[in-house]
Coordinates of C-alpha atoms in Angstrom, one line a residue:
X1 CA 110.4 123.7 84.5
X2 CA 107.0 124.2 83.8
X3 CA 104.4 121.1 84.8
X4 CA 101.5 119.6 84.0
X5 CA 99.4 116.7 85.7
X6 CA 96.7 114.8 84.5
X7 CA 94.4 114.1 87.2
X8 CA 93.7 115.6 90.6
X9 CA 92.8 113.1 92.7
X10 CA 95.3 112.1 95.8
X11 CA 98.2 111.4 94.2
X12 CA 98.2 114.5 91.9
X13 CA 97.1 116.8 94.5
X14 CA 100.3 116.0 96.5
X15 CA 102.0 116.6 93.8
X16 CA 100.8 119.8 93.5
X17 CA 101.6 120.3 97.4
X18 CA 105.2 118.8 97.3
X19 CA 106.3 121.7 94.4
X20 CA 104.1 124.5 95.4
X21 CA 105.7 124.4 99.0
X22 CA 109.3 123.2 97.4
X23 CA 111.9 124.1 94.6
X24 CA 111.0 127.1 92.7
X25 CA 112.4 126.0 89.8
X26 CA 109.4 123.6 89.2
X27 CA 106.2 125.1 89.0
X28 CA 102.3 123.4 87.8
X29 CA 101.2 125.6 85.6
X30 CA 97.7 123.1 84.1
X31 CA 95.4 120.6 85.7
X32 CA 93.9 118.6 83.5
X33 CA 90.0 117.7 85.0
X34 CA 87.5 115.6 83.6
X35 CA 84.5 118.1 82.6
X36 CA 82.5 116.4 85.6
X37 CA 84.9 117.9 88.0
X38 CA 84.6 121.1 89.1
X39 CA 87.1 123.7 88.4
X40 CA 88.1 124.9 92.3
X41 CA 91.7 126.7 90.8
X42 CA 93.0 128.5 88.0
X43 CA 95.1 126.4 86.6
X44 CA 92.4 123.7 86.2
X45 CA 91.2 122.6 82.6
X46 CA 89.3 120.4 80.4
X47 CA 91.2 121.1 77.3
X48 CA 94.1 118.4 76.8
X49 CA 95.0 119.9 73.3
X50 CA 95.9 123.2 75.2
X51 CA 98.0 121.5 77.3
X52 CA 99.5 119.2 74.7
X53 CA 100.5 122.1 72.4
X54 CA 101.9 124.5 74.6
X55 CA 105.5 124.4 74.0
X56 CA 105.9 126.5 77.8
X57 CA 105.3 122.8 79.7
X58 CA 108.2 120.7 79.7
X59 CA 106.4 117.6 81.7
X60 CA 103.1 115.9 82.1
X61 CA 102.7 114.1 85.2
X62 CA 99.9 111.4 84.9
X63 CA 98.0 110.3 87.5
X64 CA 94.7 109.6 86.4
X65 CA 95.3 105.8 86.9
X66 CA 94.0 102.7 84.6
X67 CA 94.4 101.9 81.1
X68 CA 92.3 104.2 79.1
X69 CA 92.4 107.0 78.6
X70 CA 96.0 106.8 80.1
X71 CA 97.5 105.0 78.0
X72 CA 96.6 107.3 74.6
X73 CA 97.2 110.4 76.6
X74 CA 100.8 109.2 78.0
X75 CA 101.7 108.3 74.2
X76 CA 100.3 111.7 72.8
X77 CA 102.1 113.6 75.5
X78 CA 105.5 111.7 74.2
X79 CA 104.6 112.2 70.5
X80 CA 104.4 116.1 71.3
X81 CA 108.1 116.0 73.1
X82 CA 106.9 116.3 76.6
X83 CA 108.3 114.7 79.3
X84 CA 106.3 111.9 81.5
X85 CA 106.2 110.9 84.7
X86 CA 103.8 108.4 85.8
X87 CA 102.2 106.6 89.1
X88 CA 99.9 104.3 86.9
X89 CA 101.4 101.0 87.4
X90 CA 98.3 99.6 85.3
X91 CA 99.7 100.7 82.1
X92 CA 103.4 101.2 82.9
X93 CA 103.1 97.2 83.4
X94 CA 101.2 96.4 79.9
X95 CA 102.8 99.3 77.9
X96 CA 106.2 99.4 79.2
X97 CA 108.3 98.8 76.0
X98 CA 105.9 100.9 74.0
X99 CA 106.3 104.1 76.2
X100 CA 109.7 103.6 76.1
X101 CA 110.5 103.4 72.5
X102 CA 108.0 106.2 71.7
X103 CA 110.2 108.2 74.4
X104 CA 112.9 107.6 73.2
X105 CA 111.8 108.0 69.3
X106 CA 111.3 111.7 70.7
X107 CA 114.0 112.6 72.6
X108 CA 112.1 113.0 76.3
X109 CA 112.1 110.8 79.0
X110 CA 109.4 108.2 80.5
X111 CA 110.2 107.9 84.5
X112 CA 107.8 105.7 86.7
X113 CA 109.6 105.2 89.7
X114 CA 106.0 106.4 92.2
X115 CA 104.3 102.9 90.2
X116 CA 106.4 100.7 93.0
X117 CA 107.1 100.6 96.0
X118 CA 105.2 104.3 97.2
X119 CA 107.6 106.1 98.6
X120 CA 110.6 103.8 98.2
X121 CA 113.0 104.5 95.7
X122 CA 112.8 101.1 94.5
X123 CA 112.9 101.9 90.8
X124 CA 115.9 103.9 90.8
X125 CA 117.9 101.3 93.0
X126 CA 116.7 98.3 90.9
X127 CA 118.5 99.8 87.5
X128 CA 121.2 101.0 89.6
X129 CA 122.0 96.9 90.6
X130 CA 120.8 95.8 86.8
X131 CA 123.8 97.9 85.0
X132 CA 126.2 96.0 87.1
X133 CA 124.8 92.8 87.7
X134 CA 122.3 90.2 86.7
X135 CA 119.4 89.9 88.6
X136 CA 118.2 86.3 90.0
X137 CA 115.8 87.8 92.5
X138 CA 113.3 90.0 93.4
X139 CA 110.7 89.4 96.2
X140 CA 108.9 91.2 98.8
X141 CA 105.7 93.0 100.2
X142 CA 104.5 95.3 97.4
X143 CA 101.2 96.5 98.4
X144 CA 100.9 99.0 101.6
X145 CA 97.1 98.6 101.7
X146 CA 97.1 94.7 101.7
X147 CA 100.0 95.2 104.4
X148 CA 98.1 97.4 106.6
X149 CA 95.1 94.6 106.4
X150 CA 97.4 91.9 107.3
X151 CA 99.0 93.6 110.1
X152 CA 95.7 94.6 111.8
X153 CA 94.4 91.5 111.3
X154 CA 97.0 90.0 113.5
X155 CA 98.2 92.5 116.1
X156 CA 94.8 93.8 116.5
X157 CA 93.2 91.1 116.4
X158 CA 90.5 91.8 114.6
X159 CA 88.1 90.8 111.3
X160 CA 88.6 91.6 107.8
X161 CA 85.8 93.2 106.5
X162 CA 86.3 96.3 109.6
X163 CA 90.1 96.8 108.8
X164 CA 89.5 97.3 105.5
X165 CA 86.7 100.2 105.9
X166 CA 89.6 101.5 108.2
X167 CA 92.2 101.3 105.2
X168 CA 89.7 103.5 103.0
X169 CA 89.6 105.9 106.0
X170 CA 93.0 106.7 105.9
X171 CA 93.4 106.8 102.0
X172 CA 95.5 103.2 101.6
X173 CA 92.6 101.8 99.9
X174 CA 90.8 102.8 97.1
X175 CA 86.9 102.6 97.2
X176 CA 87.2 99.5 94.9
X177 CA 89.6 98.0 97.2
X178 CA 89.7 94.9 94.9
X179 CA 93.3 95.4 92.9
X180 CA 94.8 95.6 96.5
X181 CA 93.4 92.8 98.1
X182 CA 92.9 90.4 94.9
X183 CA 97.2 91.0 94.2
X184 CA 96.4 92.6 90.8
X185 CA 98.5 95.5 92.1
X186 CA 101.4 93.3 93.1
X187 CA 100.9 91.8 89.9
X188 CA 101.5 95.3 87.9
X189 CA 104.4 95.7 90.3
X190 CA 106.5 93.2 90.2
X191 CA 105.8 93.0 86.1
X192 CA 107.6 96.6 86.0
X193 CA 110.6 95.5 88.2
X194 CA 111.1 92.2 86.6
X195 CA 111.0 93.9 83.0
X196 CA 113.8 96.1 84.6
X197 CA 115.8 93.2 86.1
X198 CA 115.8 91.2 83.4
X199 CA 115.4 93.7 80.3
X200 CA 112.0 91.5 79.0
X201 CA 108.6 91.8 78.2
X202 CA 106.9 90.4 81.3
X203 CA 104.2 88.1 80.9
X204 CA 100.5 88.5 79.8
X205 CA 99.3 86.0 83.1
X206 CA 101.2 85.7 86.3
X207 CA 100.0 83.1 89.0
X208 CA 97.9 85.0 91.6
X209 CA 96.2 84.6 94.7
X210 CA 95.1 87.4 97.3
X211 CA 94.1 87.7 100.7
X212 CA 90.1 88.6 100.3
X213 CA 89.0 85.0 101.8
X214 CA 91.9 85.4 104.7
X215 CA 90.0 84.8 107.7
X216 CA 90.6 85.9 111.8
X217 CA 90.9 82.6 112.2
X218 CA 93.6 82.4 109.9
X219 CA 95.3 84.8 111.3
X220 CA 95.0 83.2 114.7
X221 CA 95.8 79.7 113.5
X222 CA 98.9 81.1 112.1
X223 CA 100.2 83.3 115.0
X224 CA 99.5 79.8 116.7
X225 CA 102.3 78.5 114.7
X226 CA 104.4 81.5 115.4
X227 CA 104.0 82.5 111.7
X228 CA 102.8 85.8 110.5
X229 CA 101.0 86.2 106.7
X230 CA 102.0 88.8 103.9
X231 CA 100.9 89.0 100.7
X232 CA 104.4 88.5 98.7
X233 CA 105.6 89.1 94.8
X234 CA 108.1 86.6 94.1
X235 CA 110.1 86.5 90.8
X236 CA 112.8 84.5 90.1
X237 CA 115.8 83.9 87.1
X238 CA 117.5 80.8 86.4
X239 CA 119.3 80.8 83.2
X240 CA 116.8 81.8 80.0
X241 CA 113.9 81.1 82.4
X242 CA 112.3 83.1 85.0
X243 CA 109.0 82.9 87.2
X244 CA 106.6 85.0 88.8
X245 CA 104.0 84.9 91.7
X246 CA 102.0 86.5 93.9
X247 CA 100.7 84.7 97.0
X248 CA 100.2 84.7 100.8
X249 CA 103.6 83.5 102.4
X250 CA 103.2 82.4 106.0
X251 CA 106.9 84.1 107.3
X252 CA 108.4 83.0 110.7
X253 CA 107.4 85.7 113.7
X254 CA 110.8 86.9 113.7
X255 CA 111.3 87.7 109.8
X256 CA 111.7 91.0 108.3
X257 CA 108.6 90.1 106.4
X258 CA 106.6 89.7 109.8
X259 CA 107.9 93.0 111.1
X260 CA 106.9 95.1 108.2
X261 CA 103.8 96.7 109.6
X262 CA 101.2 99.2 108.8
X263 CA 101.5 100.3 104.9
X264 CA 105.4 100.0 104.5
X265 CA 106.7 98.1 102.3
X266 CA 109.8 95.5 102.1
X267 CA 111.5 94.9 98.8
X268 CA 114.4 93.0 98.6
X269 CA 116.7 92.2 95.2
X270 CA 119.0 89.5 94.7
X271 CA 122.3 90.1 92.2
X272 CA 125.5 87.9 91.5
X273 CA 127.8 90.5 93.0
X274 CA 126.1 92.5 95.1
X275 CA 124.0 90.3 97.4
X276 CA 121.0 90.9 98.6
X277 CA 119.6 94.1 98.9
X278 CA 116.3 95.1 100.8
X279 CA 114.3 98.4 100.9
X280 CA 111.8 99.7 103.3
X281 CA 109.4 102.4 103.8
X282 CA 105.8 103.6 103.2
X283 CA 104.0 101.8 100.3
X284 CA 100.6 103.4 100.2
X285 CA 99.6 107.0 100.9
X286 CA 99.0 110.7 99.1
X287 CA 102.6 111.7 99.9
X288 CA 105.1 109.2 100.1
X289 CA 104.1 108.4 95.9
X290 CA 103.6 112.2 95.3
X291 CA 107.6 112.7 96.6
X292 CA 108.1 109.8 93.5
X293 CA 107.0 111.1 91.5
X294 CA 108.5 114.7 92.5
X295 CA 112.1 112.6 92.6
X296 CA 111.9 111.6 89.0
X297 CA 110.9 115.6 88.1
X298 CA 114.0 116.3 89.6
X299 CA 116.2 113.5 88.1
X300 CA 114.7 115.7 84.7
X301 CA 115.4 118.9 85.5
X302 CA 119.0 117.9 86.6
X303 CA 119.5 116.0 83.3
X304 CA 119.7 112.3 85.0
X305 CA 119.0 109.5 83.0
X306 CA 117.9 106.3 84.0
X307 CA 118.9 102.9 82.8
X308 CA 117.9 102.6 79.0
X309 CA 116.4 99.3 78.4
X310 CA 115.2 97.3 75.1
X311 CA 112.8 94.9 76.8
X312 CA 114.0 92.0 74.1
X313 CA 115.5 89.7 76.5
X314 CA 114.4 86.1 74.9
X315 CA 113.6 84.6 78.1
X316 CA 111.0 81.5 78.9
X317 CA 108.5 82.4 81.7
X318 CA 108.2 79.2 84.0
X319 CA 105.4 79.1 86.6
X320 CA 106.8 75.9 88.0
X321 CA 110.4 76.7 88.5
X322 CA 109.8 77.4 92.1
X323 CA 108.6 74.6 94.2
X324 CA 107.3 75.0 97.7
X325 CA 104.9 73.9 100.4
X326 CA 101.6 75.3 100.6
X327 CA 98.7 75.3 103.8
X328 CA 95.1 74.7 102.4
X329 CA 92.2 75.8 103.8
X330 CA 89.0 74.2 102.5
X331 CA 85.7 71.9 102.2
X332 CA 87.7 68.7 103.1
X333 CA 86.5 67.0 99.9
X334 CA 88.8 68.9 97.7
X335 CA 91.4 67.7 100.0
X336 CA 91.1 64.6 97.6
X337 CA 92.7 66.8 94.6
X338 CA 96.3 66.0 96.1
X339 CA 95.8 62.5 96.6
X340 CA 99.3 62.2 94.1
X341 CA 101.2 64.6 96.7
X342 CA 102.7 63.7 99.8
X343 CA 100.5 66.0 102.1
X344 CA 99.6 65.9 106.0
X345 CA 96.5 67.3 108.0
X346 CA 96.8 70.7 110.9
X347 CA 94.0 71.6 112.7
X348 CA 91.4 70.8 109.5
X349 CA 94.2 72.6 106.9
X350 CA 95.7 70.5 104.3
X351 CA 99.7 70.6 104.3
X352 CA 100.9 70.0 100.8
X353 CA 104.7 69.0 100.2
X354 CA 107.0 70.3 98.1
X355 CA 104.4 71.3 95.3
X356 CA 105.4 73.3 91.9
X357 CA 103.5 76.8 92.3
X358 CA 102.0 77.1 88.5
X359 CA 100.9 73.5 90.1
X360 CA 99.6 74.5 93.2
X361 CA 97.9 77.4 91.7
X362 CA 95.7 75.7 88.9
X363 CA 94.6 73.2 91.5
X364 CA 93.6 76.5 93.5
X365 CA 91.3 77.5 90.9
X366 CA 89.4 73.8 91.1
X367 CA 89.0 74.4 95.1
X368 CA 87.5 77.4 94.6
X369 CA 85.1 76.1 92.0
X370 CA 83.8 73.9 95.1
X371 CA 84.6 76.5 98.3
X372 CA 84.6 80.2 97.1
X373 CA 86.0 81.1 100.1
X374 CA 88.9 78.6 100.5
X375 CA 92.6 79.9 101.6
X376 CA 96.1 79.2 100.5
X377 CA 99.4 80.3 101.9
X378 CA 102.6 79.6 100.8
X379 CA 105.3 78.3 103.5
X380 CA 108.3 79.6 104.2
X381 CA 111.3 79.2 101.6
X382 CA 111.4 76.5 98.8
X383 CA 114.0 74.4 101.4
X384 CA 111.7 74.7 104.2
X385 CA 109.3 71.3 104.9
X386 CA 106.5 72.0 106.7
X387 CA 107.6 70.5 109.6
X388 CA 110.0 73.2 110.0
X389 CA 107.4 75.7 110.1
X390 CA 104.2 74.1 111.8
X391 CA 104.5 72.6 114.6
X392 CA 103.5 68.9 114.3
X393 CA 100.8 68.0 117.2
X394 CA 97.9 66.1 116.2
X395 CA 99.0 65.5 112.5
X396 CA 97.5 62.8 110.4
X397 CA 99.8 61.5 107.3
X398 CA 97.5 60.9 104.7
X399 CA 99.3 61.0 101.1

């Protein structure tokens, strides 16, 4: 099977290490370079066309990452009965049902599993549980790089702003760290599983808040409370109506959640027969997506489909069917924004009670309008209070 890839940045260059060093039945045979980009080996190129119409390569592997171009060179790839295989969650989570159709209009297959989860075989699993069973759940830490902030934030006690430099140094985070840390990546993420869960066109807008104005003393109030921060995708089906988030989530110190440290990854599915189910291993990194990407080449050359989906799944997306507790931290006089909620006071952080999230979240945008660098976290499960979480010294009931 002869291979092309689109883009030689990290993720294609492991690529390229994973089957030069592996099965010789798979072979790269073009590199597609932008012109500014020197040409260092042989089978580098500027010249898409050449690549498009030469009936030897039997798969492009994209990994060029963002929208455009992507997008029109993963369709015209498809149109000229290539095979794709993509890491670009970007535009596997806006053009899902398109690349599909158009894949299946010509015969080849459209594989995606490196866009979630890194390493994990997260992808493959999830349509695995969704020909069996209905999916109600699907939650967990999506993002290595955001992870690996967290984590050293807390254990190693230290600032932000250094543990993310350190995060660029060892390749989790991109020089514009901002889809990471801002949840846009989660986002993309948890757009592609839920379209696979619950065979739908996911949402244009999904309530999102990251962890760029987490503080150290965040972190430290939190470990106070024997609670430990991760940045969490959440989707959940009831019925014809589903929900999506993505949010801090303060986790009790004992949690799987709080143990998931460095860039791994925790992703857990919920399905009416089969339970739960939770996966774990490296979300960020050159090699753990390159061997993704390199498992859905194989699942190609051995002839293994994946689960076909439509995407037509009439379903009504509900931003306020999960309703939780929330910890603010902010100028006190946007405190007065919850008045209507029944809400206490921690250590100067606002404790609101059992509030809707598409609720919480558009109130979220007014704080920031008034403190920029205001601070949510969600709290534990929907059933937990926050007295069940936060210890309740010195607490003023004021709503």
């Amino acid at each position: 099977m002869k291979i092309a890839i689109l883009g030689f940045g990290t993720v294609g260059s492991g690529v390229y290490d994973i089957i030069a060093n592996g099965d010789t039945r798979m072979r790269v045979t073009a590199i597609f370079i932008r012109p500014t980009h020197p040409a260092t080996m042989p089978e580098m190129t500027t010249d898409l066309d050449a690549i498009l119409n030469d009936p030897t390569i039997d798969v492009i592997v994209e990994t060029m990452g963002g929208l455009h171009p992507a997008h029109d060179y993963i369709l015209q790839a498809l149109q000229h009965g290539k095979h794709v295989v993509t890491a670009n969650k970007a535009v596997v989570a806006k053009y899902l049902p398109e690349f599909t159709a158009v894949a299946a209009q010509h015969h080849v297959q459209f594989y995606f599993e490196a866009t979630t989860g890194g390493g994990i075989p997260w992808i493959r699993n999830l349509e695995r549980a969704a020909r069996i069973d209905q999916i109600d759940t699907i939650e967990g830490i999506f993002n290595g790089t955001s992870n690996y902030i967290l984590d050293q934030m807390q254990r190693a006690h230290l600032d932000f702003d250094p543990v993310l430099l350190a995060a660029k140094d060892m390749g989790y985070a991109e020089a514009d760290p901002s889809a990471d840390i801002d949840g846009e990546d989660v986002v993309n993420k948890l757009k592609i599983s839920a379209a696979l869960a619950y065979n739908m066109a996911p949402p244009r807008d999904v309530p999102n808040f990251g962890i760029r104005n987490v503080s150290k003393a965040d972190i430290d109030f939190f470990a106070s409370q024997h609670q430990v921060l991760r940045l969490i995708g959440k989707s959940k089906r009831d019925g014809d109506h589903y929900s999506m988030v993505v949010e801090p989530r303060l986790y009790s110190e004992t949690a799987l959640a709080a143990n998931t440290f460095e860039n791994f990854n925790l992703i857990r599915l919920h399905g009416q027969t089969i339970g739960d189910l939770q996966f774990y291993g490296q979300g960020a990194g050159k090699y753990p997506t390159a061997n993704a990407i390199v498992q859905d080449l194989y699942d190609i050359l051995e002839n293994a489909p994946h689960l076909d989906r439509s995407f037509d799944q009439p379903l009504h997306f509900d931003a306020n069917l999960n309703v939780t507790d929330y910890v603010l931290r902010a100028d006190p006089m946007t405190f007065a924004m919850f008045n209507d909620r029944e809400t206490e006071i921690v250590n100067d952080r606002l404790v609101i009670k059992q509030i809707p999230t598409g609720d919480m979240h558009k109130l979220m945008r007014g704080v920031l309008a008034i403190d920029a660098d205001a601070f949510m976290a969600a709290i534990g499960d929907s059933e937990l209070a926050a007295k069940d979480v936060l210890h309740q010294q010195d607490q003023e009931v004021i709503g």
